[in-house]
């Protein structure tokens, strides 16, 4: 059924009205109080990293510099808002988060929309050209026509954060969700996983925690082995019995809320719990297999399987270095067995900075074409 029919039309109209009301709200009123005219201000770039947990916006100056100087480009402002994955929170809430975080960043550094030269929005949930076009439409409603707009999956910004804005190699993200994404130097791209928890991102923080919750319920029902996860999770959540987990889970089944239990799983695994240990081992295999699929599909490893390529590793699951259980290290050990030429990279900047670097690179390519 199309939006023009029946109930779906009403829902569509209500959502459109909600977006219109938001655009006409107070979010950009700070621009009216600014003394900077369009001709006086310095042009800026906006880089956004939008995930299922939060959305970060970085504002950088648009000044003449070479690619090798990207890392020295100053950050004028940084702002944070909520989730901007439309698959997780819906289009209205996603758009509000995106618009709010951009307004906050520009306000903090005394800039405004007319001074923006380019925006790169890298957001989870962008899985198809229709997703890109929808979000580009949001951005076109916000910015003047001269602003260059780029929308990509959040994995692209994560890769750029480890390669100074160059799209070559593979990135593995394992935070609330997970995805592997890769590019060849001639522009071919491929991805694996990243389809959300319902479709099995089992290497993600959500996947690890959801399996732990399932293990607790199975143990309670005598369908699975007893596990330390039961007492540890109940204590963490302030619950007295496994039955209460059902109410806790469905009271707010948001992905980030579930994924927050990952440290409990790691602690239990370090303490010798076999169930928790198996969950983490399975997650390592899932993440490594995602990388393997992307690398082989793009031929990043060369015909002999030994060519060098960067593997950028990002996300709380991979960064949660523990005394004994280090998921990121175990994933690298596994990937190295497949590809001896893999070069692990832990970015020194956050993905939103990578998105700003991408905005600069995309804009420079357009200028050179012109």
mmCIF file of C-alpha atoms in Angstrom:
data_model
loop_
_atom_site.group_PDB
_atom_site.id
_atom_site.type_symbol
_atom_site.label_atom_id
_atom_site.label_comp_id
_atom_site.label_asym_id
_atom_site.label_seq_id
_atom_site.Cartn_x
_atom_site.Cartn_y
_atom_site.Cartn_z
ATOM 1 C CA UNK A 1 0.000 0.000 0.000
ATOM 2 C CA UNK A 2 1.324 3.441 -0.906
ATOM 3 C CA UNK A 3 1.332 6.377 1.544
ATOM 4 C CA UNK A 4 -1.634 7.801 -0.394
ATOM 5 C CA UNK A 5 -3.892 5.021 0.797
ATOM 6 C CA UNK A 6 -5.827 4.569 4.043
ATOM 7 C CA UNK A 7 -4.139 4.580 7.429
ATOM 8 C CA UNK A 8 -0.630 4.703 5.964
ATOM 9 C CA UNK A 9 -1.461 8.069 4.384
ATOM 10 C CA UNK A 10 -2.513 9.447 7.772
ATOM 11 C CA UNK A 11 0.680 8.161 9.369
ATOM 12 C CA UNK A 12 2.737 9.617 6.539
ATOM 13 C CA UNK A 13 0.984 12.991 6.784
ATOM 14 C CA UNK A 14 1.403 13.079 10.555
ATOM 15 C CA UNK A 15 5.101 12.327 10.266
ATOM 16 C CA UNK A 16 5.584 14.979 7.588
ATOM 17 C CA UNK A 17 3.723 17.502 9.731
ATOM 18 C CA UNK A 18 5.933 16.648 12.677
ATOM 19 C CA UNK A 19 9.065 17.270 10.615
ATOM 20 C CA UNK A 20 7.666 20.567 9.297
ATOM 21 C CA UNK A 21 6.886 21.778 12.812
ATOM 22 C CA UNK A 22 10.384 20.896 13.909
ATOM 23 C CA UNK A 23 12.011 22.736 11.009
ATOM 24 C CA UNK A 24 10.039 25.832 11.887
ATOM 25 C CA UNK A 25 10.931 25.640 15.578
ATOM 26 C CA UNK A 26 13.522 27.429 17.661
ATOM 27 C CA UNK A 27 16.546 25.307 16.842
ATOM 28 C CA UNK A 28 18.163 27.847 14.484
ATOM 29 C CA UNK A 29 17.146 31.054 16.271
ATOM 30 C CA UNK A 30 20.719 31.541 17.496
ATOM 31 C CA UNK A 31 21.629 32.542 13.923
ATOM 32 C CA UNK A 32 19.430 35.650 14.196
ATOM 33 C CA UNK A 33 21.489 36.899 17.139
ATOM 34 C CA UNK A 34 24.852 36.476 15.405
ATOM 35 C CA UNK A 35 26.788 39.521 14.268
ATOM 36 C CA UNK A 36 28.781 37.584 11.658
ATOM 37 C CA UNK A 37 27.724 38.238 8.073
ATOM 38 C CA UNK A 38 28.163 35.603 5.386
ATOM 39 C CA UNK A 39 31.074 37.516 3.892
ATOM 40 C CA UNK A 40 32.949 37.896 7.169
ATOM 41 C CA UNK A 41 32.852 34.361 8.524
ATOM 42 C CA UNK A 42 35.197 31.458 7.778
ATOM 43 C CA UNK A 43 33.723 28.564 5.860
ATOM 44 C CA UNK A 44 33.312 25.367 7.828
ATOM 45 C CA UNK A 45 32.880 21.628 7.347
ATOM 46 C CA UNK A 46 30.552 19.394 9.349
ATOM 47 C CA UNK A 47 31.254 15.718 9.977
ATOM 48 C CA UNK A 48 28.618 13.592 11.686
ATOM 49 C CA UNK A 49 28.831 10.072 13.058
ATOM 50 C CA UNK A 50 25.379 8.735 13.852
ATOM 51 C CA UNK A 51 24.899 5.437 15.612
ATOM 52 C CA UNK A 52 22.318 3.577 17.636
ATOM 53 C CA UNK A 53 23.668 5.036 20.874
ATOM 54 C CA UNK A 54 24.527 8.653 20.039
ATOM 55 C CA UNK A 55 25.223 11.151 17.260
ATOM 56 C CA UNK A 56 28.394 13.248 17.256
ATOM 57 C CA UNK A 57 28.986 16.329 15.099
ATOM 58 C CA UNK A 58 32.421 17.873 14.503
ATOM 59 C CA UNK A 59 32.911 21.334 13.019
ATOM 60 C CA UNK A 60 36.204 22.143 11.272
ATOM 61 C CA UNK A 61 37.384 25.226 9.377
ATOM 62 C CA UNK A 62 37.430 25.141 5.596
ATOM 63 C CA UNK A 63 40.914 26.583 5.076
ATOM 64 C CA UNK A 64 43.525 25.822 2.384
ATOM 65 C CA UNK A 65 45.659 22.821 3.337
ATOM 66 C CA UNK A 66 47.003 19.622 1.835
ATOM 67 C CA UNK A 67 45.784 16.108 2.579
ATOM 68 C CA UNK A 68 48.896 15.422 4.646
ATOM 69 C CA UNK A 69 47.870 18.262 6.970
ATOM 70 C CA UNK A 70 44.421 16.865 7.709
ATOM 71 C CA UNK A 71 45.404 15.615 11.140
ATOM 72 C CA UNK A 72 46.476 19.104 12.200
ATOM 73 C CA UNK A 73 43.180 20.691 11.174
ATOM 74 C CA UNK A 74 41.636 22.134 14.368
ATOM 75 C CA UNK A 75 38.266 21.097 15.743
ATOM 76 C CA UNK A 76 36.176 24.234 16.216
ATOM 77 C CA UNK A 77 33.339 22.545 18.057
ATOM 78 C CA UNK A 78 31.954 19.158 19.060
ATOM 79 C CA UNK A 79 28.326 18.377 19.909
ATOM 80 C CA UNK A 80 26.486 15.211 20.922
ATOM 81 C CA UNK A 81 22.837 14.194 20.539
ATOM 82 C CA UNK A 82 20.828 10.990 20.741
ATOM 83 C CA UNK A 83 20.322 8.091 18.326
ATOM 84 C CA UNK A 84 19.945 9.011 14.638
ATOM 85 C CA UNK A 85 19.361 5.514 13.230
ATOM 86 C CA UNK A 86 15.884 5.779 11.715
ATOM 87 C CA UNK A 87 15.454 2.005 11.903
ATOM 88 C CA UNK A 88 15.869 2.199 15.669
ATOM 89 C CA UNK A 89 14.012 5.371 16.714
ATOM 90 C CA UNK A 90 11.931 6.328 13.672
ATOM 91 C CA UNK A 91 12.381 9.106 11.132
ATOM 92 C CA UNK A 92 11.127 12.019 13.231
ATOM 93 C CA UNK A 93 13.409 11.302 16.198
ATOM 94 C CA UNK A 94 16.360 10.546 13.893
ATOM 95 C CA UNK A 95 15.943 13.805 12.018
ATOM 96 C CA UNK A 96 15.575 15.771 15.248
ATOM 97 C CA UNK A 97 18.823 14.309 16.579
ATOM 98 C CA UNK A 98 20.680 15.152 13.361
ATOM 99 C CA UNK A 99 19.364 18.708 13.145
ATOM 100 C CA UNK A 100 19.905 19.395 16.848
ATOM 101 C CA UNK A 101 23.515 18.196 16.892
ATOM 102 C CA UNK A 102 24.432 20.262 13.823
ATOM 103 C CA UNK A 103 22.822 23.376 15.282
ATOM 104 C CA UNK A 104 24.625 22.828 18.588
ATOM 105 C CA UNK A 105 28.005 22.453 16.880
ATOM 106 C CA UNK A 106 27.566 25.588 14.765
ATOM 107 C CA UNK A 107 26.290 27.578 17.735
ATOM 108 C CA UNK A 108 29.258 26.552 19.887
ATOM 109 C CA UNK A 109 31.799 27.876 17.395
ATOM 110 C CA UNK A 110 29.882 31.000 16.409
ATOM 111 C CA UNK A 111 29.120 29.850 12.892
ATOM 112 C CA UNK A 112 25.910 29.334 10.956
ATOM 113 C CA UNK A 113 24.432 27.340 8.092
ATOM 114 C CA UNK A 114 25.272 29.858 5.354
ATOM 115 C CA UNK A 115 28.985 29.439 6.177
ATOM 116 C CA UNK A 116 28.906 25.646 5.841
ATOM 117 C CA UNK A 117 30.693 24.421 2.721
ATOM 118 C CA UNK A 118 30.140 20.673 3.040
ATOM 119 C CA UNK A 119 28.439 18.154 5.313
ATOM 120 C CA UNK A 120 29.246 14.460 5.535
ATOM 121 C CA UNK A 121 26.646 12.538 7.527
ATOM 122 C CA UNK A 122 27.711 8.964 8.230
ATOM 123 C CA UNK A 123 24.872 7.202 9.985
ATOM 124 C CA UNK A 124 23.952 3.632 10.826
ATOM 125 C CA UNK A 125 20.834 2.409 9.073
ATOM 126 C CA UNK A 126 21.939 3.716 5.663
ATOM 127 C CA UNK A 127 21.803 0.401 3.845
ATOM 128 C CA UNK A 128 20.319 1.307 0.461
ATOM 129 C CA UNK A 129 20.290 4.242 -1.990
ATOM 130 C CA UNK A 130 16.724 5.004 -0.891
ATOM 131 C CA UNK A 131 18.029 5.576 2.652
ATOM 132 C CA UNK A 132 20.621 7.992 1.285
ATOM 133 C CA UNK A 133 18.067 9.913 -0.752
ATOM 134 C CA UNK A 134 15.672 10.207 2.173
ATOM 135 C CA UNK A 135 18.331 11.655 4.471
ATOM 136 C CA UNK A 136 19.724 13.892 1.732
ATOM 137 C CA UNK A 137 16.214 15.298 1.486
ATOM 138 C CA UNK A 138 16.292 16.153 5.191
ATOM 139 C CA UNK A 139 19.621 17.932 4.775
ATOM 140 C CA UNK A 140 18.489 19.867 1.687
ATOM 141 C CA UNK A 141 15.602 21.247 3.750
ATOM 142 C CA UNK A 142 18.078 22.517 6.343
ATOM 143 C CA UNK A 143 20.984 23.999 4.350
ATOM 144 C CA UNK A 144 21.351 26.572 1.548
ATOM 145 C CA UNK A 145 21.726 25.179 -1.964
ATOM 146 C CA UNK A 146 25.496 25.885 -2.165
ATOM 147 C CA UNK A 147 26.294 23.362 0.605
ATOM 148 C CA UNK A 148 27.684 20.040 -0.628
ATOM 149 C CA UNK A 149 25.925 17.132 1.094
ATOM 150 C CA UNK A 150 27.169 13.561 1.449
ATOM 151 C CA UNK A 151 25.383 10.680 3.215
ATOM 152 C CA UNK A 152 27.082 7.362 3.911
ATOM 153 C CA UNK A 153 26.891 4.452 6.325
ATOM 154 C CA UNK A 154 28.588 5.132 9.664
ATOM 155 C CA UNK A 155 31.151 2.440 8.887
ATOM 156 C CA UNK A 156 32.582 4.665 6.147
ATOM 157 C CA UNK A 157 33.428 7.424 8.644
ATOM 158 C CA UNK A 158 34.939 4.859 10.995
ATOM 159 C CA UNK A 159 37.223 3.641 8.197
ATOM 160 C CA UNK A 160 38.169 7.220 7.308
ATOM 161 C CA UNK A 161 39.106 7.944 10.932
ATOM 162 C CA UNK A 162 41.902 5.394 10.625
ATOM 163 C CA UNK A 163 43.028 6.215 7.076
ATOM 164 C CA UNK A 164 42.957 10.045 7.142
ATOM 165 C CA UNK A 165 39.864 10.182 5.012
ATOM 166 C CA UNK A 166 41.038 7.750 2.334
ATOM 167 C CA UNK A 167 38.558 5.026 1.432
ATOM 168 C CA UNK A 168 40.756 1.959 1.123
ATOM 169 C CA UNK A 169 40.874 -1.148 3.278
ATOM 170 C CA UNK A 170 38.403 -2.656 5.716
ATOM 171 C CA UNK A 171 36.758 -1.398 8.883
ATOM 172 C CA UNK A 172 35.201 -3.501 11.612
ATOM 173 C CA UNK A 173 32.760 -1.802 13.953
ATOM 174 C CA UNK A 174 31.573 -3.650 17.028
ATOM 175 C CA UNK A 175 29.659 -1.468 19.425
ATOM 176 C CA UNK A 176 25.936 -1.677 20.076
ATOM 177 C CA UNK A 177 25.698 -3.076 16.545
ATOM 178 C CA UNK A 178 28.350 -4.521 14.248
ATOM 179 C CA UNK A 179 29.376 -4.266 10.612
ATOM 180 C CA UNK A 180 32.371 -4.904 8.381
ATOM 181 C CA UNK A 181 32.806 -2.551 5.423
ATOM 182 C CA UNK A 182 35.539 -2.310 2.820
ATOM 183 C CA UNK A 183 36.738 -0.317 -0.178
ATOM 184 C CA UNK A 184 39.253 -0.935 -2.937
ATOM 185 C CA UNK A 185 41.400 1.892 -4.279
ATOM 186 C CA UNK A 186 39.309 1.987 -7.467
ATOM 187 C CA UNK A 187 36.083 2.550 -5.533
ATOM 188 C CA UNK A 188 34.527 -0.901 -5.237
ATOM 189 C CA UNK A 189 32.868 -1.541 -1.902
ATOM 190 C CA UNK A 190 31.399 -4.421 0.060
ATOM 191 C CA UNK A 191 29.860 -5.021 3.459
ATOM 192 C CA UNK A 192 28.961 -7.889 5.757
ATOM 193 C CA UNK A 193 26.637 -8.009 8.758
ATOM 194 C CA UNK A 194 25.211 -4.685 9.937
ATOM 195 C CA UNK A 195 21.630 -5.839 9.373
ATOM 196 C CA UNK A 196 20.535 -5.201 12.962
ATOM 197 C CA UNK A 197 19.835 -7.523 15.880
ATOM 198 C CA UNK A 198 16.747 -9.179 14.415
ATOM 199 C CA UNK A 199 18.781 -10.405 11.431
ATOM 200 C CA UNK A 200 21.690 -11.635 13.503
ATOM 201 C CA UNK A 201 24.506 -9.193 14.291
ATOM 202 C CA UNK A 202 25.673 -11.689 16.904
ATOM 203 C CA UNK A 203 29.151 -10.275 17.216
ATOM 204 C CA UNK A 204 27.778 -6.935 18.371
ATOM 205 C CA UNK A 205 27.303 -5.670 21.898
ATOM 206 C CA UNK A 206 23.587 -6.272 21.562
ATOM 207 C CA UNK A 207 24.194 -9.786 20.267
ATOM 208 C CA UNK A 208 26.547 -10.681 23.127
ATOM 209 C CA UNK A 209 24.198 -9.313 25.784
ATOM 210 C CA UNK A 210 21.072 -10.827 24.222
ATOM 211 C CA UNK A 211 22.702 -14.258 24.212
ATOM 212 C CA UNK A 212 23.649 -13.775 27.854
ATOM 213 C CA UNK A 213 20.055 -12.905 28.777
ATOM 214 C CA UNK A 214 18.864 -15.943 26.842
ATOM 215 C CA UNK A 215 21.362 -18.131 28.694
ATOM 216 C CA UNK A 216 19.994 -16.913 32.030
ATOM 217 C CA UNK A 217 16.416 -17.746 31.014
ATOM 218 C CA UNK A 218 17.465 -21.154 29.686
ATOM 219 C CA UNK A 219 19.299 -21.953 32.904
ATOM 220 C CA UNK A 220 16.267 -20.908 34.937
ATOM 221 C CA UNK A 221 14.024 -23.199 32.847
ATOM 222 C CA UNK A 222 16.479 -26.126 33.123
ATOM 223 C CA UNK A 223 16.951 -25.985 29.350
ATOM 224 C CA UNK A 224 20.566 -24.931 29.644
ATOM 225 C CA UNK A 225 23.547 -25.165 31.983
ATOM 226 C CA UNK A 226 23.729 -23.087 35.145
ATOM 227 C CA UNK A 227 25.810 -19.961 34.733
ATOM 228 C CA UNK A 228 27.352 -17.187 36.771
ATOM 229 C CA UNK A 229 25.607 -14.807 34.384
ATOM 230 C CA UNK A 230 22.380 -15.295 36.344
ATOM 231 C CA UNK A 231 23.550 -13.824 39.635
ATOM 232 C CA UNK A 232 25.787 -11.219 37.975
ATOM 233 C CA UNK A 233 23.120 -9.837 35.625
ATOM 234 C CA UNK A 234 20.390 -9.864 38.268
ATOM 235 C CA UNK A 235 22.670 -8.012 40.674
ATOM 236 C CA UNK A 236 23.647 -5.457 38.020
ATOM 237 C CA UNK A 237 20.002 -4.768 37.168
ATOM 238 C CA UNK A 238 18.765 -4.804 40.749
ATOM 239 C CA UNK A 239 16.413 -7.723 40.105
ATOM 240 C CA UNK A 240 15.656 -10.568 42.496
ATOM 241 C CA UNK A 241 14.731 -13.376 40.104
ATOM 242 C CA UNK A 242 15.151 -14.527 36.525
ATOM 243 C CA UNK A 243 11.410 -14.115 35.935
ATOM 244 C CA UNK A 244 11.845 -10.364 36.367
ATOM 245 C CA UNK A 245 14.198 -10.292 33.380
ATOM 246 C CA UNK A 246 11.253 -10.632 31.019
ATOM 247 C CA UNK A 247 9.598 -7.479 32.307
ATOM 248 C CA UNK A 248 12.922 -5.597 32.393
ATOM 249 C CA UNK A 249 13.784 -6.573 28.811
ATOM 250 C CA UNK A 250 10.481 -5.645 27.181
ATOM 251 C CA UNK A 251 9.873 -2.513 29.249
ATOM 252 C CA UNK A 252 12.453 -0.865 26.994
ATOM 253 C CA UNK A 253 14.051 -3.242 24.459
ATOM 254 C CA UNK A 254 16.332 -0.538 23.010
ATOM 255 C CA UNK A 255 19.497 -1.928 21.499
ATOM 256 C CA UNK A 256 21.908 0.216 23.511
ATOM 257 C CA UNK A 257 20.193 -0.624 26.816
ATOM 258 C CA UNK A 258 20.637 -4.345 26.206
ATOM 259 C CA UNK A 259 24.215 -3.935 24.915
ATOM 260 C CA UNK A 260 25.236 -2.176 28.137
ATOM 261 C CA UNK A 261 25.417 -5.622 29.765
ATOM 262 C CA UNK A 262 28.505 -6.656 27.758
ATOM 263 C CA UNK A 263 30.976 -5.845 30.606
ATOM 264 C CA UNK A 264 29.066 -8.249 32.856
ATOM 265 C CA UNK A 265 29.502 -11.028 30.285
ATOM 266 C CA UNK A 266 33.227 -10.310 29.985
ATOM 267 C CA UNK A 267 33.668 -10.307 33.779
ATOM 268 C CA UNK A 268 31.930 -13.682 34.063
ATOM 269 C CA UNK A 269 34.059 -15.127 31.266
ATOM 270 C CA UNK A 270 37.228 -13.924 33.006
ATOM 271 C CA UNK A 271 36.025 -15.584 36.195
ATOM 272 C CA UNK A 272 35.851 -18.914 34.388
ATOM 273 C CA UNK A 273 32.156 -19.171 33.476
ATOM 274 C CA UNK A 274 31.934 -21.533 30.509
ATOM 275 C CA UNK A 275 28.648 -20.160 29.188
ATOM 276 C CA UNK A 276 29.930 -16.568 29.132
ATOM 277 C CA UNK A 277 33.219 -17.704 27.632
ATOM 278 C CA UNK A 278 31.436 -19.511 24.780
ATOM 279 C CA UNK A 279 29.323 -16.423 24.040
ATOM 280 C CA UNK A 280 32.476 -14.323 23.644
ATOM 281 C CA UNK A 281 34.266 -16.971 21.573
ATOM 282 C CA UNK A 282 31.270 -17.141 19.247
ATOM 283 C CA UNK A 283 31.229 -13.351 18.949
ATOM 284 C CA UNK A 284 34.905 -13.356 17.961
ATOM 285 C CA UNK A 285 34.178 -15.879 15.210
ATOM 286 C CA UNK A 286 31.225 -13.822 13.986
ATOM 287 C CA UNK A 287 33.263 -10.624 13.791
ATOM 288 C CA UNK A 288 36.235 -12.317 12.132
ATOM 289 C CA UNK A 289 33.991 -14.010 9.560
ATOM 290 C CA UNK A 290 32.473 -10.624 8.655
ATOM 291 C CA UNK A 291 35.940 -9.214 7.979
ATOM 292 C CA UNK A 292 36.912 -12.318 6.016
ATOM 293 C CA UNK A 293 33.836 -12.036 3.795
ATOM 294 C CA UNK A 294 34.538 -8.394 2.906
ATOM 295 C CA UNK A 295 38.269 -8.856 2.327
ATOM 296 C CA UNK A 296 37.786 -11.864 0.060
ATOM 297 C CA UNK A 297 34.937 -10.280 -1.882
ATOM 298 C CA UNK A 298 37.046 -7.207 -2.665
ATOM 299 C CA UNK A 299 40.342 -9.056 -3.059
ATOM 300 C CA UNK A 300 42.060 -6.744 -0.561
ATOM 301 C CA UNK A 301 44.426 -9.542 0.367
ATOM 302 C CA UNK A 302 45.646 -10.041 -3.236
ATOM 303 C CA UNK A 303 45.636 -13.227 -5.256
ATOM 304 C CA UNK A 304 48.055 -14.931 -2.905
ATOM 305 C CA UNK A 305 46.124 -13.860 0.170
ATOM 306 C CA UNK A 306 49.176 -12.095 1.600
ATOM 307 C CA UNK A 307 48.891 -8.519 0.315
ATOM 308 C CA UNK A 308 48.892 -5.783 2.937
ATOM 309 C CA UNK A 309 45.685 -3.896 3.739
ATOM 310 C CA UNK A 310 44.516 -1.794 6.699
ATOM 311 C CA UNK A 311 41.901 -3.103 9.106
ATOM 312 C CA UNK A 312 40.461 -0.259 11.147
ATOM 313 C CA UNK A 313 38.883 -1.468 14.393
ATOM 314 C CA UNK A 314 36.286 0.709 16.112
ATOM 315 C CA UNK A 315 33.644 0.277 18.790
ATOM 316 C CA UNK A 316 33.220 -0.327 22.482
ATOM 317 C CA UNK A 317 33.251 -4.113 22.166
ATOM 318 C CA UNK A 318 36.658 -4.068 20.461
ATOM 319 C CA UNK A 319 38.044 -1.370 22.751
ATOM 320 C CA UNK A 320 37.010 -3.051 25.998
ATOM 321 C CA UNK A 321 40.522 -4.189 26.890
ATOM 322 C CA UNK A 322 40.437 -6.521 29.875
ATOM 323 C CA UNK A 323 43.093 -8.236 31.905
ATOM 324 C CA UNK A 324 42.490 -11.625 30.283
ATOM 325 C CA UNK A 325 39.569 -11.361 27.840
ATOM 326 C CA UNK A 326 40.332 -8.852 25.071
ATOM 327 C CA UNK A 327 37.745 -9.291 22.302
ATOM 328 C CA UNK A 328 39.550 -6.975 19.879
ATOM 329 C CA UNK A 329 42.833 -8.825 20.305
ATOM 330 C CA UNK A 330 41.146 -12.187 19.804
ATOM 331 C CA UNK A 331 39.456 -10.960 16.619
ATOM 332 C CA UNK A 332 42.801 -9.761 15.254
ATOM 333 C CA UNK A 333 44.429 -13.108 16.078
ATOM 334 C CA UNK A 334 41.669 -14.848 14.172
ATOM 335 C CA UNK A 335 41.827 -12.515 11.140
ATOM 336 C CA UNK A 336 45.630 -12.814 11.028
ATOM 337 C CA UNK A 337 45.302 -16.556 10.518
ATOM 338 C CA UNK A 338 43.380 -15.854 7.318
ATOM 339 C CA UNK A 339 45.390 -12.866 6.065
ATOM 340 C CA UNK A 340 49.035 -12.437 7.019
ATOM 341 C CA UNK A 341 49.163 -8.966 5.446
ATOM 342 C CA UNK A 342 46.493 -7.394 7.645
ATOM 343 C CA UNK A 343 47.577 -4.151 9.323
ATOM 344 C CA UNK A 344 45.479 -3.404 12.414
ATOM 345 C CA UNK A 345 44.694 0.267 13.031
ATOM 346 C CA UNK A 346 43.204 1.712 16.188
ATOM 347 C CA UNK A 347 42.152 5.247 15.194
ATOM 348 C CA UNK A 348 43.434 8.128 17.295
ATOM 349 C CA UNK A 349 40.408 10.238 16.379
ATOM 350 C CA UNK A 350 36.697 9.492 16.607
ATOM 351 C CA UNK A 351 34.614 8.592 13.532
ATOM 352 C CA UNK A 352 32.971 12.039 13.416
ATOM 353 C CA UNK A 353 36.417 13.486 12.650
ATOM 354 C CA UNK A 354 36.733 10.879 9.897
ATOM 355 C CA UNK A 355 33.411 12.129 8.520
ATOM 356 C CA UNK A 356 34.725 15.712 8.477
ATOM 357 C CA UNK A 357 37.848 14.516 6.663
ATOM 358 C CA UNK A 358 35.587 12.760 4.136
ATOM 359 C CA UNK A 359 33.643 15.984 3.620
ATOM 360 C CA UNK A 360 36.930 17.729 2.786
ATOM 361 C CA UNK A 361 38.066 14.922 0.449
ATOM 362 C CA UNK A 362 34.720 14.741 -1.358
ATOM 363 C CA UNK A 363 34.631 18.525 -1.740
ATOM 364 C CA UNK A 364 38.211 18.649 -3.083
ATOM 365 C CA UNK A 365 37.424 15.981 -5.662
ATOM 366 C CA UNK A 366 34.431 17.976 -6.880
ATOM 367 C CA UNK A 367 36.527 21.135 -7.094
ATOM 368 C CA UNK A 368 39.225 19.372 -9.097
ATOM 369 C CA UNK A 369 36.621 17.936 -11.484
ATOM 370 C CA UNK A 370 35.246 21.429 -11.953
#
